[in-house]
Coordinates of C-alpha atoms and ligand atoms in Angstrom, one line a residue:
V2 CA -6.9 1.5 16.2
R3 CA -9.5 2.0 18.9
G4 CA -13.3 1.3 18.0
E5 CA -14.5 -1.1 15.4
E6 CA -17.3 1.3 13.9
A7 CA -16.8 2.7 10.6
V8 CA -16.3 6.4 10.0
S9 CA -19.4 8.4 10.7
A10 CA -21.2 10.4 8.0
Q11 CA -20.3 13.5 10.0
Q12 CA -16.6 12.7 10.0
A13 CA -16.9 12.0 6.2
E14 CA -18.7 15.3 5.7
K15 CA -16.1 17.2 7.8
S16 CA -13.3 15.8 5.9
S17 CA -14.9 16.9 2.6
M18 CA -14.8 20.6 3.4
P19 CA -12.1 22.7 2.0
R20 CA -9.2 23.2 4.5
R21 CA -6.3 25.4 4.8
Y22 CA -2.8 24.5 5.7
Q23 CA 0.4 26.3 6.3
L24 CA 4.0 25.1 6.2
F25 CA 5.3 23.7 9.6
I26 CA 8.9 25.2 10.1
G27 CA 10.7 25.6 13.4
G28 CA 7.6 24.8 15.5
Q29 CA 5.6 27.5 13.7
W30 CA 2.7 27.4 11.2
V31 CA 3.8 29.9 8.5
D32 CA 2.9 30.8 4.9
A33 CA 5.3 30.3 2.1
E34 CA 7.8 33.0 1.5
S35 CA 6.3 33.5 -2.0
G36 CA 2.7 33.5 -0.5
K37 CA 1.9 30.8 -3.1
T38 CA -0.6 28.1 -2.4
F39 CA -1.7 25.0 -4.3
N40 CA -4.9 22.8 -4.2
S41 CA -5.0 19.2 -3.0
I42 CA -7.8 17.4 -4.8
N43 CA -10.2 14.7 -3.7
P44 CA -9.6 12.2 -6.5
A45 CA -13.1 10.5 -5.9
T46 CA -15.0 13.7 -7.1
G47 CA -12.2 16.1 -8.5
E48 CA -13.1 18.7 -5.9
V49 CA -10.7 20.7 -3.9
L50 CA -10.1 19.2 -0.5
A51 CA -7.5 21.8 0.9
E52 CA -5.6 24.9 -0.1
V53 CA -1.9 24.4 1.0
A54 CA 1.0 26.7 1.3
E55 CA 3.5 25.9 -1.5
A56 CA 7.1 25.5 -0.2
D57 CA 9.9 26.6 -2.6
K58 CA 13.7 27.0 -2.2
A59 CA 13.4 29.9 0.3
D60 CA 11.1 27.8 2.5
I61 CA 13.3 24.7 2.3
D62 CA 16.3 26.9 3.3
K63 CA 14.4 28.1 6.3
A64 CA 13.3 24.6 7.3
V65 CA 16.9 23.1 7.0
E66 CA 18.2 26.1 9.2
A67 CA 15.5 25.3 11.8
A68 CA 16.3 21.6 11.7
R69 CA 20.0 22.4 12.1
R70 CA 19.4 24.7 15.0
A71 CA 17.3 22.0 16.8
F72 CA 19.8 19.3 16.0
E73 CA 22.8 21.3 17.5
G74 CA 20.6 22.7 20.3
R75 CA 17.9 21.2 22.5
W76 CA 17.4 18.0 20.6
S77 CA 21.0 16.8 21.2
K78 CA 20.5 16.9 25.0
V79 CA 17.3 14.8 24.9
S80 CA 18.1 11.3 26.1
A81 CA 17.3 8.2 24.2
R82 CA 14.7 7.2 26.7
D83 CA 13.0 10.6 26.4
R84 CA 13.2 10.4 22.6
G85 CA 11.5 7.0 22.8
R86 CA 8.8 8.4 25.2
L87 CA 8.0 11.3 22.7
L88 CA 7.7 8.8 19.9
Y89 CA 5.4 6.6 22.0
K90 CA 3.2 9.7 22.8
L91 CA 3.0 10.5 19.2
A92 CA 1.8 6.9 18.5
Q93 CA -0.8 7.2 21.1
L94 CA -2.1 10.6 19.7
I95 CA -2.3 9.1 16.3
D96 CA -4.2 6.1 17.7
A97 CA -6.6 8.4 19.5
R98 CA -7.4 10.4 16.2
A99 CA -7.1 7.3 13.8
K100 CA -10.7 7.6 12.4
E101 CA -10.3 11.3 11.7
L102 CA -6.9 10.7 10.0
A103 CA -8.2 7.8 8.1
A104 CA -11.0 9.8 6.7
L105 CA -8.6 12.6 5.6
E106 CA -6.2 10.0 4.2
T107 CA -9.2 8.6 2.0
A108 CA -10.4 12.0 1.0
D109 CA -6.9 13.1 -0.2
N110 CA -5.7 9.9 -1.6
G111 CA -8.9 8.0 -2.7
K112 CA -8.1 4.7 -0.8
P113 CA -11.0 2.9 0.5
I114 CA -11.8 3.8 4.1
R115 CA -11.5 0.1 5.1
E116 CA -7.8 0.2 4.1
S117 CA -6.9 3.5 5.5
L118 CA -8.6 2.7 8.8
Y119 CA -7.6 -0.9 9.2
V120 CA -4.3 -1.1 7.4
D121 CA -2.6 2.2 7.0
L122 CA -3.4 3.8 10.4
P123 CA -2.5 0.6 12.4
E124 CA 0.7 0.4 10.5
V125 CA 1.6 4.0 11.2
V126 CA 0.9 3.5 15.0
E127 CA 3.0 0.2 15.0
H128 CA 5.8 2.0 13.4
F129 CA 6.1 4.8 15.9
E130 CA 5.7 2.3 18.8
Y131 CA 8.4 0.0 17.4
F132 CA 11.0 2.9 16.9
A133 CA 9.9 4.3 20.3
G134 CA 11.3 1.2 21.7
M135 CA 14.3 1.1 19.6
A136 CA 15.7 4.5 20.8
T137 CA 17.3 3.0 23.9
K138 CA 18.7 0.1 21.9
I139 CA 21.1 1.8 19.6
E140 CA 24.5 0.6 20.8
G141 CA 28.1 0.7 19.8
E142 CA 30.7 -2.1 20.2
T143 CA 33.9 -2.9 21.9
I144 CA 36.6 -4.2 19.4
P145 CA 39.3 -6.7 20.6
V146 CA 42.4 -4.8 19.4
P147 CA 45.8 -5.9 20.4
G148 CA 48.1 -4.1 22.8
R149 CA 47.4 -1.9 25.6
L150 CA 44.7 0.0 23.8
F151 CA 40.9 0.2 24.2
N152 CA 38.8 0.7 21.1
Y153 CA 35.0 1.1 21.1
T154 CA 32.5 2.5 18.7
V155 CA 29.5 4.8 19.2
R156 CA 26.5 5.3 16.9
E157 CA 25.7 8.9 16.4
P158 CA 22.9 10.5 14.5
V159 CA 23.7 11.6 11.0
G160 CA 22.3 15.1 11.5
V161 CA 19.7 16.9 9.4
C162 CA 17.7 14.4 7.3
G163 CA 15.7 15.3 4.3
A164 CA 12.8 13.0 3.5
I165 CA 10.8 13.1 0.2
I166 CA 7.8 10.8 0.1
P167 CA 5.2 9.7 -2.5
W168 CA 1.4 9.8 -2.6
N169 CA 0.4 6.2 -2.4
Y170 CA 0.8 5.7 1.3
P171 CA 1.1 9.4 2.6
L172 CA 1.0 8.7 6.3
V173 CA 2.8 5.4 6.4
M174 CA 5.6 6.7 4.3
A175 CA 5.9 9.7 6.7
A176 CA 6.2 7.3 9.4
W177 CA 8.8 5.1 7.8
K178 CA 11.0 8.1 7.5
L179 CA 10.2 10.0 10.7
A180 CA 10.3 7.1 13.3
P181 CA 13.7 5.7 12.9
A182 CA 15.2 9.1 12.1
L183 CA 13.9 10.6 15.4
A184 CA 14.6 7.4 17.4
A185 CA 18.2 7.8 16.3
G186 CA 18.3 11.5 17.4
N187 CA 18.2 13.2 13.9
T188 CA 16.1 16.1 12.9
V189 CA 14.0 16.0 9.7
V190 CA 12.7 18.2 6.9
L191 CA 9.8 16.3 5.3
K192 CA 8.4 17.0 1.9
P193 CA 5.1 15.2 1.3
A194 CA 3.9 14.5 -2.2
E195 CA 2.0 17.4 -3.8
Q196 CA -1.0 15.2 -4.5
T197 CA -1.5 14.2 -0.8
P198 CA 0.0 16.8 1.6
V199 CA -2.9 16.8 4.2
T200 CA -2.3 14.0 6.6
A201 CA 1.4 14.8 6.8
L202 CA 0.5 18.4 7.9
E203 CA -2.0 16.9 10.5
L204 CA 0.7 14.8 11.8
G205 CA 2.6 18.0 12.3
R206 CA 0.0 19.2 14.8
L207 CA 0.3 15.9 16.7
I208 CA 4.2 16.2 16.7
Q209 CA 3.7 19.7 18.3
E210 CA 1.2 18.3 20.9
A211 CA 3.5 15.3 21.7
G212 CA 6.0 17.8 22.8
F213 CA 9.0 17.5 20.3
P214 CA 11.2 20.6 20.5
D215 CA 10.7 23.2 17.8
G216 CA 12.5 22.4 14.5
V217 CA 13.0 18.7 15.2
V218 CA 10.4 17.9 12.6
N219 CA 9.6 20.5 9.7
I220 CA 6.9 19.7 7.1
V221 CA 7.2 21.6 3.8
P222 CA 4.7 20.5 1.2
G223 CA 5.4 21.6 -2.4
F224 CA 6.2 20.3 -5.9
G225 CA 9.1 17.9 -6.8
E226 CA 10.9 20.1 -9.2
T227 CA 11.0 23.1 -6.9
A228 CA 10.8 22.1 -3.1
G229 CA 11.9 18.5 -3.7
A230 CA 14.9 19.4 -5.8
A231 CA 15.8 22.2 -3.4
L232 CA 15.9 19.8 -0.5
A233 CA 17.8 17.0 -2.2
S234 CA 20.4 19.3 -3.4
H235 CA 20.6 21.4 -0.2
P236 CA 24.3 21.5 1.1
G237 CA 22.9 21.8 4.7
I238 CA 21.4 18.4 4.9
D239 CA 23.4 15.3 5.9
K240 CA 21.1 12.8 4.6
I241 CA 18.3 12.4 2.1
A242 CA 15.8 9.6 2.2
F243 CA 13.6 9.1 -0.8
T244 CA 10.6 7.0 -1.7
G245 CA 9.2 7.4 -5.2
S246 CA 9.8 6.5 -8.8
T247 CA 13.1 5.1 -10.2
E248 CA 13.2 8.0 -12.6
V249 CA 13.2 10.7 -9.9
G250 CA 15.4 8.5 -7.5
K251 CA 18.2 8.8 -10.1
K252 CA 17.7 12.7 -10.0
I253 CA 17.9 12.5 -6.1
A254 CA 21.1 10.4 -6.3
R255 CA 22.7 12.9 -8.7
A256 CA 21.8 15.9 -6.8
A257 CA 23.0 14.3 -3.5
A258 CA 26.3 13.4 -5.2
E259 CA 27.1 17.1 -5.5
N260 CA 27.4 17.5 -1.7
L261 CA 28.1 13.8 -1.0
T262 CA 25.0 13.7 1.0
K263 CA 24.1 10.1 2.2
V264 CA 21.2 8.7 0.3
S265 CA 18.7 5.9 0.7
L266 CA 16.3 5.0 -2.1
E267 CA 13.0 3.0 -2.1
L268 CA 12.0 3.0 -5.8
G269 CA 9.7 1.3 -8.2
G270 CA 9.0 -2.3 -9.0
K271 CA 7.5 -4.7 -11.5
S272 CA 7.3 -7.6 -9.1
P273 CA 6.7 -11.2 -10.4
N274 CA 3.9 -13.1 -8.6
I275 CA 4.5 -16.7 -9.4
I276 CA 1.9 -19.4 -9.4
F277 CA 2.9 -23.1 -9.7
A278 CA 0.6 -25.8 -10.8
D279 CA 0.7 -27.4 -7.2
A280 CA -0.5 -24.2 -5.5
D281 CA -3.7 -23.9 -3.6
L282 CA -5.5 -22.2 -6.4
E283 CA -8.0 -20.3 -4.4
Q284 CA -5.3 -19.1 -2.2
A285 CA -3.2 -18.2 -5.1
V286 CA -6.1 -16.2 -6.8
N287 CA -6.5 -14.3 -3.5
G288 CA -2.9 -13.4 -3.6
A289 CA -3.0 -12.3 -7.2
L290 CA -5.9 -10.0 -6.5
M291 CA -4.3 -8.7 -3.2
G292 CA -1.1 -8.3 -5.2
I293 CA -2.3 -6.1 -8.1
F294 CA -5.6 -4.5 -6.9
F295 CA -5.0 -3.5 -3.4
N296 CA -4.6 0.4 -3.1
Q297 CA -5.9 0.6 -6.7
G298 CA -2.7 -1.1 -7.9
Q299 CA -0.6 1.9 -6.6
V300 CA 1.8 -0.1 -4.5
C301 CA 5.5 -0.2 -5.1
T302 CA 5.5 -4.0 -4.5
A303 CA 2.4 -4.7 -6.7
G304 CA 2.6 -8.2 -8.1
S305 CA 2.1 -6.7 -11.5
R306 CA 3.7 -9.6 -13.5
I307 CA 1.7 -12.7 -12.8
F308 CA 3.5 -15.8 -13.9
V309 CA 1.3 -18.9 -14.2
D310 CA 2.1 -22.4 -15.0
E311 CA 0.5 -23.0 -18.4
R312 CA -1.2 -26.1 -17.2
I313 CA -3.5 -24.2 -14.9
K314 CA -3.8 -21.0 -16.9
D315 CA -7.4 -21.6 -17.9
D316 CA -8.5 -22.4 -14.4
F317 CA -6.5 -19.5 -13.0
L318 CA -7.8 -16.9 -15.4
A319 CA -11.4 -18.0 -15.0
Q320 CA -11.3 -17.5 -11.2
F321 CA -9.2 -14.5 -11.3
R322 CA -11.5 -12.7 -13.8
E323 CA -14.6 -13.7 -11.9
R324 CA -13.2 -12.3 -8.5
A325 CA -11.7 -9.1 -10.3
E326 CA -15.2 -8.3 -11.7
R327 CA -16.8 -8.7 -8.1
I328 CA -14.5 -5.9 -6.6
R329 CA -16.9 -3.2 -5.3
L330 CA -15.6 0.0 -6.9
G331 CA -17.1 3.3 -5.7
D332 CA -17.2 6.0 -3.0
P333 CA -14.0 5.3 -1.0
M334 CA -15.7 6.7 2.1
D335 CA -18.3 3.8 2.0
K336 CA -16.9 1.0 4.2
Q337 CA -18.2 -1.6 1.8
T338 CA -16.1 -0.2 -1.1
Q339 CA -13.0 -2.2 -2.1
M340 CA -11.6 0.0 -4.7
G341 CA -11.4 3.8 -5.0
P342 CA -10.2 6.1 -7.7
Q343 CA -6.6 6.5 -9.0
V344 CA -4.8 9.3 -7.1
S345 CA -4.9 11.9 -9.8
E346 CA -6.0 12.6 -13.3
E347 CA -2.4 12.3 -14.5
Q348 CA -2.2 8.8 -13.0
L349 CA -5.6 7.9 -14.7
K350 CA -4.1 9.0 -18.0
K351 CA -1.1 7.0 -17.4
V352 CA -3.1 3.8 -16.7
K353 CA -5.2 4.5 -19.9
Y354 CA -2.0 4.8 -21.9
Y355 CA -0.8 1.4 -20.9
V356 CA -4.0 -0.3 -21.6
H357 CA -3.8 1.1 -25.1
L358 CA -0.2 0.0 -25.4
A359 CA -1.1 -3.5 -24.2
H360 CA -3.6 -3.8 -26.8
E361 CA -1.1 -2.6 -29.4
E362 CA 1.5 -5.0 -28.3
G363 CA -0.9 -7.9 -28.8
A364 CA -1.9 -8.8 -25.2
T365 CA -5.6 -10.0 -24.7
L366 CA -7.9 -8.1 -22.5
V367 CA -9.7 -10.5 -20.1
T368 CA -11.6 -7.9 -18.1
G369 CA -11.7 -4.2 -17.3
G370 CA -9.6 -1.8 -19.5
E371 CA -12.0 1.1 -19.1
Q372 CA -13.5 3.6 -16.5
P373 CA -16.6 2.5 -14.7
Q374 CA -19.9 4.3 -15.1
L375 CA -20.6 6.0 -11.6
E376 CA -23.4 8.3 -10.6
G377 CA -23.3 11.9 -9.3
A378 CA -20.0 13.5 -8.0
L379 CA -18.2 10.3 -8.5
A380 CA -18.7 10.5 -12.2
R381 CA -15.9 13.1 -12.3
G382 CA -13.5 10.8 -10.1
Y383 CA -10.5 9.3 -11.5
F384 CA -11.9 5.6 -11.3
F385 CA -10.6 2.7 -13.3
R386 CA -11.9 -0.9 -13.5
P387 CA -9.7 -3.8 -12.3
T388 CA -7.9 -4.9 -15.5
I389 CA -6.4 -8.2 -16.6
F390 CA -4.4 -8.8 -19.7
A391 CA -3.5 -12.5 -20.7
D392 CA -1.0 -13.6 -23.4
V393 CA 1.5 -11.1 -22.2
K394 CA 5.2 -11.8 -23.0
N395 CA 7.7 -10.6 -20.5
E396 CA 9.6 -8.5 -23.1
M397 CA 6.6 -6.3 -23.8
R398 CA 6.6 -2.9 -22.4
V399 CA 3.5 -3.5 -20.4
A400 CA 5.4 -6.2 -18.6
Q401 CA 8.6 -4.1 -18.2
E402 CA 7.4 -0.7 -17.2
E403 CA 5.8 0.2 -13.9
I404 CA 2.1 1.2 -14.6
F405 CA 1.3 1.9 -10.9
G406 CA -2.4 1.1 -11.5
P407 CA -4.8 -1.9 -11.5
V408 CA -3.5 -3.5 -14.5
A409 CA -2.4 -7.2 -14.2
A410 CA -0.1 -8.7 -17.0
V411 CA -0.5 -12.6 -17.0
I412 CA 2.4 -14.5 -18.5
T413 CA 2.6 -18.3 -18.7
F414 CA 5.6 -20.5 -18.1
K415 CA 6.5 -24.1 -18.8
D416 CA 9.4 -25.0 -16.6
E417 CA 11.0 -23.5 -13.6
E418 CA 14.4 -22.7 -15.0
E419 CA 12.8 -20.6 -17.8
L420 CA 10.6 -19.0 -15.3
I421 CA 13.4 -17.8 -13.1
E422 CA 15.2 -16.4 -15.9
Q423 CA 12.1 -14.4 -17.1
A424 CA 11.1 -13.3 -13.6
N425 CA 14.5 -11.8 -13.0
R426 CA 14.6 -10.2 -16.4
T427 CA 13.6 -6.8 -15.2
I428 CA 15.5 -3.6 -14.1
Y429 CA 13.6 -3.9 -10.8
G430 CA 14.1 -6.0 -7.8
L431 CA 11.6 -5.0 -5.1
S432 CA 9.6 -8.0 -4.3
A433 CA 8.2 -11.4 -5.5
G434 CA 5.5 -13.8 -4.6
V435 CA 5.8 -17.7 -4.9
W436 CA 2.6 -19.8 -4.6
T437 CA 3.5 -23.6 -4.3
R438 CA 2.8 -26.5 -2.0
D439 CA 6.5 -27.7 -2.4
I440 CA 8.6 -26.5 0.2
V441 CA 11.8 -27.2 -1.3
R442 CA 10.8 -25.3 -4.4
A443 CA 9.6 -22.5 -2.3
H444 CA 13.0 -22.1 -0.8
R445 CA 14.8 -22.6 -4.0
L446 CA 12.8 -19.7 -5.6
A447 CA 13.3 -17.5 -2.6
R448 CA 17.1 -17.9 -3.2
E449 CA 17.0 -17.5 -7.0
I450 CA 14.7 -14.3 -7.2
R451 CA 16.8 -11.2 -7.2
A452 CA 14.5 -9.0 -5.0
G453 CA 14.6 -7.4 -1.5
V454 CA 11.4 -9.3 -0.3
V455 CA 10.0 -12.7 -1.2
W456 CA 6.6 -13.8 0.0
I457 CA 5.7 -17.6 0.0
N458 CA 1.9 -18.3 -0.1
T459 CA 1.2 -14.8 1.0
Y460 CA 1.7 -11.3 -0.5
N461 CA 2.2 -7.7 0.6
I462 CA 2.9 -8.4 4.3
F463 CA 4.8 -5.9 6.1
N464 CA 6.0 -5.4 9.7
A465 CA 7.9 -2.6 11.4
A466 CA 10.5 -5.1 12.7
S467 CA 11.2 -6.6 9.1
P468 CA 13.7 -4.9 6.7
F469 CA 12.3 -3.6 3.5
G470 CA 14.0 -2.3 0.4
G471 CA 14.9 -3.1 -3.2
Y472 CA 17.6 -4.9 -5.4
K473 CA 18.9 -3.5 -8.6
Q474 CA 17.0 -0.3 -9.7
S475 CA 14.4 -0.5 -7.0
G476 CA 16.8 1.3 -4.8
Y477 CA 19.3 0.9 -1.9
G478 CA 19.2 0.9 1.8
R479 CA 16.8 -1.0 4.0
E480 CA 14.0 0.6 6.0
M481 CA 12.2 -0.9 9.0
G482 CA 13.7 -3.0 11.8
K483 CA 17.3 -2.7 13.0
H484 CA 18.3 -2.0 9.5
A485 CA 16.7 1.4 9.4
I486 CA 18.9 2.5 12.3
E487 CA 22.0 2.0 10.1
L488 CA 20.5 4.5 7.7
Y489 CA 20.1 7.2 10.3
T490 CA 23.4 6.6 12.4
Q491 CA 27.0 6.9 11.7
V492 CA 29.7 5.0 13.4
K493 CA 32.5 6.7 15.3
S494 CA 35.5 4.6 16.4
V495 CA 37.2 5.8 19.6
W496 CA 40.8 4.7 20.7
I497 CA 42.3 5.1 24.1
D498 CA 45.8 4.3 25.1
L499 CA 45.7 2.4 28.4
S500 CA 49.5 2.1 28.9
G501 CA 50.0 5.6 30.0
R502 CA 53.5 5.5 28.4
P503 CA 54.6 7.9 25.6
L504 CA 54.2 6.6 22.0
Ligands
NAD624 P1 7.6 10.5 -7.9 O1 9.0 9.9 -8.0 O2 7.1 11.2 -9.0 O3 7.4 11.4 -6.6 C1 7.9 11.0 -5.3 C2 8.2 12.3 -4.6 O4 9.4 12.9 -5.2 C3 7.1 13.4 -4.5 O5 7.2 13.9 -3.3 C4 7.5 14.4 -5.5 O6 7.2 15.8 -5.3 C5 9.0 14.3 -5.5 N1 9.9 14.7 -6.6 C6 9.4 14.6 -8.0 N2 10.4 15.2 -8.7 C7 11.4 15.5 -8.0 C8 12.7 16.0 -8.1 N3 13.1 16.3 -9.4 N4 13.5 16.3 -7.2 C9 13.1 16.0 -5.9 N5 11.9 15.4 -5.6 C10 11.0 15.2 -6.7 O7 6.8 9.3 -7.5 P2 5.2 9.1 -7.2 O8 4.5 9.2 -8.6 O9 4.7 10.2 -6.2 O10 5.0 7.8 -6.6 C11 5.0 6.6 -7.3 C12 6.4 5.9 -7.3 O11 6.9 5.7 -6.0 C13 6.2 4.5 -7.9 O12 7.3 4.4 -8.8 C14 6.4 3.6 -6.8 O13 6.9 2.3 -7.1 C15 7.3 4.3 -5.9 N6 7.1 3.8 -4.5 C16 8.1 3.0 -4.0 C17 8.1 2.5 -2.6 C18 9.2 1.8 -2.1 O14 9.1 1.6 -1.0 N7 10.0 1.1 -2.9 C19 6.9 2.8 -1.9 C20 5.9 3.7 -2.5 C21 6.1 4.1 -3.8

């Protein structure tokens, strides 16, 4: 991201004026067939940020048709090198407008500007750059078959891909889907989350400006049960890529099964963040904070079950509490702010429900558990204080169900064997953290934990080159790195007789 200064007051002001957006289909900006619109809300104030055309089945049909025409038409003639160049151009355009996009992301989602500007936007740019380079490296194989035969494989694009994404990282999630799909030569119909459609639509403008042929990318905001369901069950798509809750992921898989559409799913988690007595405690406290309070706790990999060796429980809790209480909560546009509001009123209600449940289940509130008192417009925002519960048992619902908010469940353990059993006792398997100075134990844990990512003495680290995805009910398929190309290509095996003789 260029420039180190924070977003100017003018940019913040501009991003808080109501905006209007249409659907992006076949290279055109169009109203929904129904003429319907919906509002996207700024969660810091409850005010309307944008009025957005609402896609429904008829619009999804149009978008899928446009994507099909593009796939069978001009896009199939574009060389891998030129696909890479288009993606690289897009990365540059995003980079050039990073501040504006970050301000919009913050206004739509509520995440602190220091995160959208210095974490989300750089990750988006990196993603498009990485897959720009990947476009020319998608290769087949030659197979050593016996006899006078020649057998080779080619990797071809899957075709028209549907992509349904959540609200917690609106632009990052769009990048995770679009970059590998386009690098591999597919076309895409993208449905952003109804809570946060704005930056995906801004991305549509940049896709146009970069010069992608019409219909290669179509962006159709709308609600899950209408637009989302119409896309997932559409017989005209060849693949559906979904990131969101496990509950909806199951619906997607069911809908896709009807047409045997290929599916990849990145779903929920209830990840263990494990702190051994020999860990560097200050570092582990940082990791625990980062694990559960980053992005207001709305992270699929949130370290929401914190397992602490009972010998260091008191020290850990004292430091964890002190640091959690120092988190600066407030206007997400202020560059000093470390925590913004929850994304929506519904999400705030869900967090409150789980806090109530934790009390009922017998957990001990250490800090938080309520909304902060904020002044002015922010008083109507969906803020919630960083919350820690101790004396949690792994069987409690608060330790088993994904809250997707700033609520840490601290569970103590006595020995490693019992710990591993408990850490794995969950329907999820997205990620895990391990804090220890014992290298042998670190690798042993990495092997024993059933999760798609294990972080040792760190947490929430991602890179476009490193595969990401879940075990168990956290989903299937791996995004990022070379693995993402497998999701967006299919293998064709070609045989040639070299003998020239009849069979
Ligand atoms: P969600 O499942 O409610 O919604 C995700 C998307 O699915 C939205 O675009 C929504 O409109 C759409 N949708 C909802 N119902 C649908 C239906 N019946 N058919 C088709 N589409 C439908 O999830 P959310 O609340 O937006 O996001 C939070 C969830 O996402 C959490 O569970 C979180 O763990 C998960 N998540 C996972 C990852 C990951 O990579 N594993 C990353 C981010 C978020």
